[in-house]
Short mmCIF file of C-alpha atoms and ligand atoms in Angstrom, two decimals:
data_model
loop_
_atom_site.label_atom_id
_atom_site.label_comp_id
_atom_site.label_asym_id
_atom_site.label_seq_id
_atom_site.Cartn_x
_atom_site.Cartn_y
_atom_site.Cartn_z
CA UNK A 1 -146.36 165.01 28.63
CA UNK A 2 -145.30 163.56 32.27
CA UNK A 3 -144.19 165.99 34.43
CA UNK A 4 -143.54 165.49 38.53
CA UNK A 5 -144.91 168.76 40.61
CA UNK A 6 -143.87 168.58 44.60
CA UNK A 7 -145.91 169.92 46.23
CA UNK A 8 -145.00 171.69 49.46
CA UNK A 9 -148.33 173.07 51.32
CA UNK A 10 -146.93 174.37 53.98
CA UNK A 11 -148.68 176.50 56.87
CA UNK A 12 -151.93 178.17 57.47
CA UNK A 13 -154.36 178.93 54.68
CA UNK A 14 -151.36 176.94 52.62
CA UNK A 15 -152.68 173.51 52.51
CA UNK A 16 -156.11 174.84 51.42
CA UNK A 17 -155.43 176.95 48.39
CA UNK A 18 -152.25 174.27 46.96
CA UNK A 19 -155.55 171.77 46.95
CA UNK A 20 -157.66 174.15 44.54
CA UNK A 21 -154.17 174.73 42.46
CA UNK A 22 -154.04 171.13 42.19
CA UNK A 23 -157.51 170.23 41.46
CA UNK A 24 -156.98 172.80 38.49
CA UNK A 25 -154.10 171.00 37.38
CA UNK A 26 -155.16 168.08 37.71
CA UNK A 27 -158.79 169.35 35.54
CA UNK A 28 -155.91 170.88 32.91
CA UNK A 29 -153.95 167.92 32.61
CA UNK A 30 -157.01 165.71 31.85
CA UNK A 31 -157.77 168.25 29.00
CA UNK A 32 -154.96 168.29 27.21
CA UNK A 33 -153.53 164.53 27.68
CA UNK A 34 -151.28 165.21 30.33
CA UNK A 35 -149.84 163.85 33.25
CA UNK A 36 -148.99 165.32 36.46
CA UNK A 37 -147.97 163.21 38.89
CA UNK A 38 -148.15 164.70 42.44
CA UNK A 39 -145.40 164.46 45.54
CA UNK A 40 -145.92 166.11 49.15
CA UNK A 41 -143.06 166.97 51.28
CA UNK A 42 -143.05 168.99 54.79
CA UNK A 43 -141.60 172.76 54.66
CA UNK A 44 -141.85 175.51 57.34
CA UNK A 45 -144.44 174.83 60.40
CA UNK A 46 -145.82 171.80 59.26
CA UNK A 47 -142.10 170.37 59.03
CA UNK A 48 -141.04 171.77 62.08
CA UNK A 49 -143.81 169.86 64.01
CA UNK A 50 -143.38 166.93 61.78
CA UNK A 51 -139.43 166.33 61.56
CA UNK A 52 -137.80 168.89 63.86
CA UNK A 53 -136.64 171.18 60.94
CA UNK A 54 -138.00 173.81 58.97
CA UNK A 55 -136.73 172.61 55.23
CA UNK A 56 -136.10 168.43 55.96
CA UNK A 57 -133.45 166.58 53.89
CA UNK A 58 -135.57 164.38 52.50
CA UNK A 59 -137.93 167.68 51.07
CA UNK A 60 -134.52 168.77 49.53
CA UNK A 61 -134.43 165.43 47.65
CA UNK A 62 -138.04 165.66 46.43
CA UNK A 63 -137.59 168.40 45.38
CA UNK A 64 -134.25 168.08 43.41
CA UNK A 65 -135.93 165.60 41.52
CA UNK A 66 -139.26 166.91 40.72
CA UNK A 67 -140.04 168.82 37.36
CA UNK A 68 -141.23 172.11 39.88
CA UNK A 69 -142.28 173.06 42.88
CA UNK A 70 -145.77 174.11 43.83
CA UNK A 71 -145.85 176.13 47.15
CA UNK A 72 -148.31 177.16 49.50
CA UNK A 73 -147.49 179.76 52.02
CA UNK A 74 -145.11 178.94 56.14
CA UNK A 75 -145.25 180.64 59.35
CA UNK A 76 -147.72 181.41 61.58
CA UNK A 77 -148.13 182.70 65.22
CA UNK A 78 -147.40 178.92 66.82
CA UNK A 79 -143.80 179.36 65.89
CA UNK A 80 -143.11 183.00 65.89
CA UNK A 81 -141.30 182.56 69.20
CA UNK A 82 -138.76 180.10 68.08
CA UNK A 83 -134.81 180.85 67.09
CA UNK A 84 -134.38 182.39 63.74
CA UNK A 85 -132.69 179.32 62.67
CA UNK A 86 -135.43 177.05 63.67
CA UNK A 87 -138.48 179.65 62.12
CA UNK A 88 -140.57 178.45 59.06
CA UNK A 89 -139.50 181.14 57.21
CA UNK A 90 -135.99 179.72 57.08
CA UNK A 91 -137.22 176.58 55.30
CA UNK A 92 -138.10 178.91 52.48
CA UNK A 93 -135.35 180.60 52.18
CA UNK A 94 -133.18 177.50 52.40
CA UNK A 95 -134.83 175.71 49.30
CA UNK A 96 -134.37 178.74 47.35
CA UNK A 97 -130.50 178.46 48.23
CA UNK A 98 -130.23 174.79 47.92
CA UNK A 99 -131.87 174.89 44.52
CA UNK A 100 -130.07 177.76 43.41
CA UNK A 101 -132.97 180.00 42.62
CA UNK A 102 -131.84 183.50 41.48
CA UNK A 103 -134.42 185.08 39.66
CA UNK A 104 -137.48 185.94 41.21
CA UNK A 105 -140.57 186.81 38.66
CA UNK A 106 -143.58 188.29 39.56
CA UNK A 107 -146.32 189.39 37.12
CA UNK A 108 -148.70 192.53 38.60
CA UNK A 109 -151.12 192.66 36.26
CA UNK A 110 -154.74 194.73 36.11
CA UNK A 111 -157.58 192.48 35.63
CA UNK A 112 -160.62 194.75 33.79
CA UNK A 113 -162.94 192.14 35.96
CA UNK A 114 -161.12 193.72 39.56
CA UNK A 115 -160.62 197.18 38.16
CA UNK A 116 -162.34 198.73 41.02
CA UNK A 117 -159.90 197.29 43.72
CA UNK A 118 -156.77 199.38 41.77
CA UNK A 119 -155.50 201.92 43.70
CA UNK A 120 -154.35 204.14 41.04
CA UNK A 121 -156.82 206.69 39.78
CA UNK A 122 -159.49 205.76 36.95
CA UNK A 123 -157.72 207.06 33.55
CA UNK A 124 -154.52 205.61 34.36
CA UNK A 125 -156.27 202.67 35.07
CA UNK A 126 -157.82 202.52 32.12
CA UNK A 127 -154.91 202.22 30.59
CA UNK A 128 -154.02 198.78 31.92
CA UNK A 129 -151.20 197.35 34.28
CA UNK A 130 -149.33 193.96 32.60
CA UNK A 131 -145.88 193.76 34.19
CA UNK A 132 -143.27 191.23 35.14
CA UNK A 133 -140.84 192.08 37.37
CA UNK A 134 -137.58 190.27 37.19
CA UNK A 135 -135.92 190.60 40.20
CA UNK A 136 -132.47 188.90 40.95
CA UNK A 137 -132.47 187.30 44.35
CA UNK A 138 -129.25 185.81 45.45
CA UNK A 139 -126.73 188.77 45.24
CA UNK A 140 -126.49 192.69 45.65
CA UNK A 141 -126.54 194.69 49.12
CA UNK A 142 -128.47 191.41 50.47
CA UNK A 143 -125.20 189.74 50.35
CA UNK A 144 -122.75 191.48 49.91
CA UNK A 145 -119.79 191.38 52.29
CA UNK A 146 -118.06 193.05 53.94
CA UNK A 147 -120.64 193.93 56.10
CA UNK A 148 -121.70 194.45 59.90
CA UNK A 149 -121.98 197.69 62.84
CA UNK A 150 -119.08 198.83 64.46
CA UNK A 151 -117.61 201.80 65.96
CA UNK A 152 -115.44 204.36 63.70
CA UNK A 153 -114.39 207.45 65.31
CA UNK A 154 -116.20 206.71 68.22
CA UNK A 155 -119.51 206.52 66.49
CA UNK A 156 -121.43 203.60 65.99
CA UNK A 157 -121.35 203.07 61.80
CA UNK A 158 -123.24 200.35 60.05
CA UNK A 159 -122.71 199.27 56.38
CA UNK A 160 -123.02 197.44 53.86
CA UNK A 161 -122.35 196.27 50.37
CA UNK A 162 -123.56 196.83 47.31
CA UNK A 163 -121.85 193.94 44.35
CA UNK A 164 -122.51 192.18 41.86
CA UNK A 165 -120.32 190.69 39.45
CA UNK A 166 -120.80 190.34 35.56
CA UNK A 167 -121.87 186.51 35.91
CA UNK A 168 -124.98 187.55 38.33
CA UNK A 169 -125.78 190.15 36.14
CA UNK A 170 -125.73 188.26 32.77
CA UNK A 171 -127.72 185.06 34.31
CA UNK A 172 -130.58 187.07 35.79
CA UNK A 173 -130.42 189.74 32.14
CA UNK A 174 -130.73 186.83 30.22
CA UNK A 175 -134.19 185.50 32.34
CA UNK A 176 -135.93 188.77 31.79
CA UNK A 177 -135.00 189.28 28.06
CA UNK A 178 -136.54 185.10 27.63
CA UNK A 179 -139.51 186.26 29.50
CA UNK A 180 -139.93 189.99 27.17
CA UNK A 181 -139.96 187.15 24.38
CA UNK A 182 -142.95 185.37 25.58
CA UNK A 183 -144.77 188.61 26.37
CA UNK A 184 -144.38 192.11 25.02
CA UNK A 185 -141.15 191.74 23.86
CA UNK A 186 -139.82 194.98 26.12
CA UNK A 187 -137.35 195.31 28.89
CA UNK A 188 -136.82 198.22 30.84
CA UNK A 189 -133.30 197.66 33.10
CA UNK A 190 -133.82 199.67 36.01
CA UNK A 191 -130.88 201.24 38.20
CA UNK A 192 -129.01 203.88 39.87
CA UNK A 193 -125.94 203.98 37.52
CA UNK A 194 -125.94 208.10 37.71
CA UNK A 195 -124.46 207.54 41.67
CA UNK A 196 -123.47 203.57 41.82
CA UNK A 197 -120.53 201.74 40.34
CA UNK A 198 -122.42 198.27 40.65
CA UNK A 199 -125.01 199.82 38.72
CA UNK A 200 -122.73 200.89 35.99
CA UNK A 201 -121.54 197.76 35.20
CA UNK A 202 -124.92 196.34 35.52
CA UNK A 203 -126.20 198.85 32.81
CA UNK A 204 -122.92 198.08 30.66
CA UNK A 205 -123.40 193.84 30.95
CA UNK A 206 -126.88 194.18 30.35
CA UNK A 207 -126.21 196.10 27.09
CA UNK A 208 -123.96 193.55 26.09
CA UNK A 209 -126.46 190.71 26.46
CA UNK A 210 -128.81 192.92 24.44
CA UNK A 211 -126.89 192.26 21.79
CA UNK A 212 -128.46 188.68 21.50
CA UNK A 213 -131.84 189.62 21.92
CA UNK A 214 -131.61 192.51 19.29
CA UNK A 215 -135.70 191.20 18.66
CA UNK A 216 -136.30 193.30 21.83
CA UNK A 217 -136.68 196.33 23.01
CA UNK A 218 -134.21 197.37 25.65
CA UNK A 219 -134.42 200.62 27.77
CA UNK A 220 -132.85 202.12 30.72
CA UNK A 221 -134.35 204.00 33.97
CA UNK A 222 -133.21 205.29 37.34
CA UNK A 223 -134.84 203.62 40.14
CA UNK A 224 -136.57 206.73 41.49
CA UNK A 225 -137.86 207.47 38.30
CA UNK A 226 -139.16 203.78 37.90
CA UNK A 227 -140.84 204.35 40.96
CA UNK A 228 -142.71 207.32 40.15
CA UNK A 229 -143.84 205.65 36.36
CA UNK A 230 -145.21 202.94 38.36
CA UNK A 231 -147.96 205.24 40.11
CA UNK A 232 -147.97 207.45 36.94
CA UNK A 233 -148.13 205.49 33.89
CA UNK A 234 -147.63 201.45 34.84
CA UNK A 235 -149.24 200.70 31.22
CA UNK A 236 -145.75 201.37 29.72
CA UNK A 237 -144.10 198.78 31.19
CA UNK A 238 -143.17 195.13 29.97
CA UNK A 239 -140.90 193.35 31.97
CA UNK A 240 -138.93 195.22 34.56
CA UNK A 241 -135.22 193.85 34.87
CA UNK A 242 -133.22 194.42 38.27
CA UNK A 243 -131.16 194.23 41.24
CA UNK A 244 -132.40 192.37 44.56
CA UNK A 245 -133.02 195.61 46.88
CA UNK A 246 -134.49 197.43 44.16
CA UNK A 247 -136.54 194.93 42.71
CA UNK A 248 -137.72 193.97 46.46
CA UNK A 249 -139.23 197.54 46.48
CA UNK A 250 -140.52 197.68 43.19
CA UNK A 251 -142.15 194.33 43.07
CA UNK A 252 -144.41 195.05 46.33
CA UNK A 253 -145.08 198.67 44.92
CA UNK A 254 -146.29 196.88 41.68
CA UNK A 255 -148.47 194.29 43.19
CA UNK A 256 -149.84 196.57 45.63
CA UNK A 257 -151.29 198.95 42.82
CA UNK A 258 -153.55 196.32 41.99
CA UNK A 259 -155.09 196.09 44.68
CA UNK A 260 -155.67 192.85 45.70
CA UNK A 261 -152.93 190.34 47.49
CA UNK A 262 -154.66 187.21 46.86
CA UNK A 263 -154.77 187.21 42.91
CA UNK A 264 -150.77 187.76 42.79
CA UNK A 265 -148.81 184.51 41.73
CA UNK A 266 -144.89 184.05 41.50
CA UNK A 267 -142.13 182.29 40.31
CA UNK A 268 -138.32 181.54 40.97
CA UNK A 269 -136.16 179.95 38.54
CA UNK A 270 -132.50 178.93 38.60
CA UNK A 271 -130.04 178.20 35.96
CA UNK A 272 -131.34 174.67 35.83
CA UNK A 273 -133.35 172.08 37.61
CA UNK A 274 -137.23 172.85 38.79
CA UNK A 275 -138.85 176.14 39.09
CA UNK A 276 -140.85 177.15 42.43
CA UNK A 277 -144.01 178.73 41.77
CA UNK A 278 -146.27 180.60 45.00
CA UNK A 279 -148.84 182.93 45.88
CA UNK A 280 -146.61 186.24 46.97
CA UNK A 281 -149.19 186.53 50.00
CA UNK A 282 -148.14 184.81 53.53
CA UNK A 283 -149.77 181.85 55.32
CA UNK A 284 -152.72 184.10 56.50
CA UNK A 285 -153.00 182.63 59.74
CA UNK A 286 -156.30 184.63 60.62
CA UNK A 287 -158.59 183.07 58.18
CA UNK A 288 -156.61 179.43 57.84
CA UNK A 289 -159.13 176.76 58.28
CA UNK A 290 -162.16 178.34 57.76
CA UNK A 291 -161.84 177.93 53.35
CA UNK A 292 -162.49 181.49 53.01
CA UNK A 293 -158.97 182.44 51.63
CA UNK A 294 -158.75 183.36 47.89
CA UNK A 295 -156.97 180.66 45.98
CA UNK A 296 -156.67 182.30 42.77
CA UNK A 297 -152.74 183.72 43.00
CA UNK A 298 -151.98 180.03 44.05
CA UNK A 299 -153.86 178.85 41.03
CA UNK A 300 -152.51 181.82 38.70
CA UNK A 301 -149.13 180.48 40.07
CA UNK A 302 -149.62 177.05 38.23
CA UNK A 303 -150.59 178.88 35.13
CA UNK A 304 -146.95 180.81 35.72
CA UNK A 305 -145.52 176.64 36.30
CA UNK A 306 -146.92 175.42 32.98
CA UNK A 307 -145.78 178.49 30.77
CA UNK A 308 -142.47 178.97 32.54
CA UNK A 309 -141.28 175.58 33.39
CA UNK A 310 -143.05 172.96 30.95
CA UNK A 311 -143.52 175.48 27.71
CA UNK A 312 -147.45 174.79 28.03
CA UNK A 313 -148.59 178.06 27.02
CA UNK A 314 -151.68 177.30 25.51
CA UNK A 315 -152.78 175.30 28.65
CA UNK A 316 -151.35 177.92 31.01
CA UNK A 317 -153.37 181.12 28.82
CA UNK A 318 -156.68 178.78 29.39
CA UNK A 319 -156.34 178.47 33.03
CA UNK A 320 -156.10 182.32 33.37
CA UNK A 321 -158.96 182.30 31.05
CA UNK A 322 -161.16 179.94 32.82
CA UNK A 323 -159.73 182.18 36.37
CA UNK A 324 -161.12 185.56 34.63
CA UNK A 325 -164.06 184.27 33.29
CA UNK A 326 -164.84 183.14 36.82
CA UNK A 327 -164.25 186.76 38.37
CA UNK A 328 -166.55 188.21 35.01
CA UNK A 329 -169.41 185.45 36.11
CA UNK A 330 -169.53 187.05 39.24
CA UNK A 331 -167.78 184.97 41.82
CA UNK A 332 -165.94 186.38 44.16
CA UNK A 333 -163.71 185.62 47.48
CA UNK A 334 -164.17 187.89 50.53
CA UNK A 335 -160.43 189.57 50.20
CA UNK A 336 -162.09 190.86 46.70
CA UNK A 337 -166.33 190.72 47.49
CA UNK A 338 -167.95 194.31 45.64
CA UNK A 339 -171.66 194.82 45.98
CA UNK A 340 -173.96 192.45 43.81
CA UNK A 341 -171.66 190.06 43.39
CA UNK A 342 -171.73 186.50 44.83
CA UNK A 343 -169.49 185.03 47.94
CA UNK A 344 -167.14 181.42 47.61
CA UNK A 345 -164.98 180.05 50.14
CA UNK A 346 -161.83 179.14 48.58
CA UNK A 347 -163.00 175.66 47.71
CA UNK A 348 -166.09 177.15 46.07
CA UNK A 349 -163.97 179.27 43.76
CA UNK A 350 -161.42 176.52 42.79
CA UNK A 351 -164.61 174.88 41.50
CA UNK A 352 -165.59 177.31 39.54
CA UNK A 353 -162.33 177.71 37.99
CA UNK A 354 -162.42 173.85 37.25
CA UNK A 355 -165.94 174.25 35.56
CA UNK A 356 -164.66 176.82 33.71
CA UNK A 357 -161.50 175.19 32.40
P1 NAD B 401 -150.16 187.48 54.85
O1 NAD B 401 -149.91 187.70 53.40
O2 NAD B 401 -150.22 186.09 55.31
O3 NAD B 401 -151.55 188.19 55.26
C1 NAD B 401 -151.78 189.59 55.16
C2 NAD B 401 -153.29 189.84 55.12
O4 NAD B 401 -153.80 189.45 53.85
C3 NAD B 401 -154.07 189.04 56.17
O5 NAD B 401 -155.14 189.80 56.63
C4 NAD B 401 -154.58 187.84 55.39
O6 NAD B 401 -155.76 187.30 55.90
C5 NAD B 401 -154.77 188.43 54.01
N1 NAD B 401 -154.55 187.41 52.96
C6 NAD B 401 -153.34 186.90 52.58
N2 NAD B 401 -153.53 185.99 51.62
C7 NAD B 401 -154.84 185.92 51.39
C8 NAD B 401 -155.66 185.14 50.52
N3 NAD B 401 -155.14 184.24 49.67
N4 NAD B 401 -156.98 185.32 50.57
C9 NAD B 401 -157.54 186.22 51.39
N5 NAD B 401 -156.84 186.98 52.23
C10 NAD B 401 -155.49 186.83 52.23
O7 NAD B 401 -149.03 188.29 55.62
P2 NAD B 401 -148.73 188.38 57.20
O8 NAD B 401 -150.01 188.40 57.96
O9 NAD B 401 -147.79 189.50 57.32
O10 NAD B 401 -147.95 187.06 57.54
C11 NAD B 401 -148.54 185.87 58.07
C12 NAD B 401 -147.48 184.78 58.10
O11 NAD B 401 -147.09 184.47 56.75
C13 NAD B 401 -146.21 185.17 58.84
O12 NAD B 401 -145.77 184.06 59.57
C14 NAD B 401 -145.23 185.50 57.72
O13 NAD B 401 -143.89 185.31 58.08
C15 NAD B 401 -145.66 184.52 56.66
N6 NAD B 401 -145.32 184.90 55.27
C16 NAD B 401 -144.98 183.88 54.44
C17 NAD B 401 -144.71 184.15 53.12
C18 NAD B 401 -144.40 182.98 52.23
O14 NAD B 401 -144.58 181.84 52.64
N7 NAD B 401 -143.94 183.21 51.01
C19 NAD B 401 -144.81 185.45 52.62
C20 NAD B 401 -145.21 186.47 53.48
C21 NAD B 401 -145.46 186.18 54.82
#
């Protein structure tokens, strides 16, 4: 199969871990008959310097026409004092609105090999962490108008709104029951529909879509609650279905459990046209350059490309294999270093993953 990946490096330790992601592509696309043909375009600093903008027209148009998009990481001290218009971080939010990217996935998963880095306690554990969490990210309190501070009765009031319509619910209900089917086949829809209007009809649409996808198994939770079974018992989740704010919360308190901020990969899909697919860490300014960053969410995130985007499964299970069996040999990155075992730069670990593929 031909598929076109644009790749978008961006800033910091961003350049050096999209390399390793791309030298395991490349390794998995030569093993199974594939071919990936590679563009570059300029996002965030790096664009900035080189074209004056954070997110350039022509990296739109790349990236409209590639198959997916394979990010690094932008921003960085050297343009922290700009406008906010002008900051790298705009550039990323920009291609997500241009290419209409609404659902945001991200996987927080347990590895047996990094068990020791979890910060939940040992029996629970034990019992293993494999979640997605399906978070919609174009809508809810976010975006919602009307919005702003002003004064009311003489005291300074500032609000907000919380909306989503049936539309925004159904698109991002229907990405998380399609992703239950390729895993564990279990949703949990998480909300606050005991106090919030929006969150009763986001509990009523999502029953409705249910009815399509009677093959899996749908439940409900308050948000509070979800929060506490996260730190309790994450082992009985599948995927975790819902709305921008609380999914922003839930997603960090997910990946955080783990541990360890440089095995976490991403994704963000639309209704159509190319996926983009990143680390969840940040351009790490303090270690870019010296290849000691841990490349193995970037790489985990092409794994996430291949299943999601190009329905490789089988070549996207063996590069998580070949990435576990790399952590079980022994290798490790400083972020994740334990006693006995031995120290790669990031380069060093992409080349073990590449043996092992
Ligand atoms: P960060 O994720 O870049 O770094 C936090 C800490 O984790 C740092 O100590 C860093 O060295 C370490 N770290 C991160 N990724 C690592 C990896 N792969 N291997 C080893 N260690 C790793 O977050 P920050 O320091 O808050 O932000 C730095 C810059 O990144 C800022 O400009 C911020 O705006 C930007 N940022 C970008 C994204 C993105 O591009 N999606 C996300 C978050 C932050």
């Amino acid at each position: 199969m031909k598929k076109t990946i644009c790749l978008l490096p961006g800033d910091g330790i961003g350049p050096e871990i999209i390399a390793q992601g791309v030298k395991v592509l490349e390794a998995t696309a030569e093993k199974f008959g594939h071919e990936f043909v590679f563009e570059t375009a300029l996002i965030g600093g790096a664009a900035i310097d080189g074209a004056g903008d954070p997110l350039p027209e022509a990296t739109v148009s790349k990236c409209r026409s590639a198959d997916a998009i394979y990010l690094g990481a932008v921003g960085g001290p050297k343009w922290d004092k700009l406008s906010p218009e002008m900051r790298p971080e705009k550039g990323l939010l920009r291609i997500r609105k241009e290419l209409g990217l609404f659902a945001n996935l991200r996987p927080a998963m347990l590895l047996p090999e990094l068990a020791g880095a979890c910060l939940l306690r040992a029996d629970i554990a034990a019992k293993g962490l494999d979640l997605m969490v399906v978070r919609e990210l174009t809508g809810d309190v976010y975006f919602g108008e009307p919005r702003g501070i002003e004064t009311r009765d003489g005291l300074r009031t500032g609000y907000n709104t919380m909306i989503y319509n049936e539309e925004e619910i159904r698109r991002i209900a229907w990405v998380a029951f399609e992703a239950a089917r390729k895993r564990r086949s279990k949703v949990c829809s998480v909300e606050k529909s005991n106090v919030l209007e929006s969150s009763r009809l986001w509990k009523e649409v999502v029953m409705e879509m249910h009815r399509e996808y009677a093959d899996v198994e749908l439940s409900h939770m308050y948000v509070d609650n979800a929060a506490m079974q996260l730190v309790r018992d994450p082992s009985q989740f599948d995927v975790i279905l819902t709305g921008n704010i609380f999914g922003d919360i839930l997603s960090d308190e997910a990946s955080v459990i783990t541990g360890s901020l440089g095995m976490l990969p991403s994704a963000s899909t639309g209704a159509s046209g190319p996926g983009l697919f990143e680390p969840i860490h940040g351009s790490a300014p303090d270690i870019a350059g010296r290849d000691v960053a841990n490349p193995l969410a970037t790489i985990l995130s092409a794994a996430m490309m291949l299943r999601l985007s190009f329905d490789m499964a089988e070549e996207a299970d063996q590069i998580e294999k070949a990435v576990r069996k790399a952590l079980a040999d022994g290798f490790r990155t400083a972020d994740i270093m334990e006693p006995g075992k031995e120290m790669l730069g990031c380069k060093g670990m992409g080349d073990k993953v590449v043996e092992r593929l």
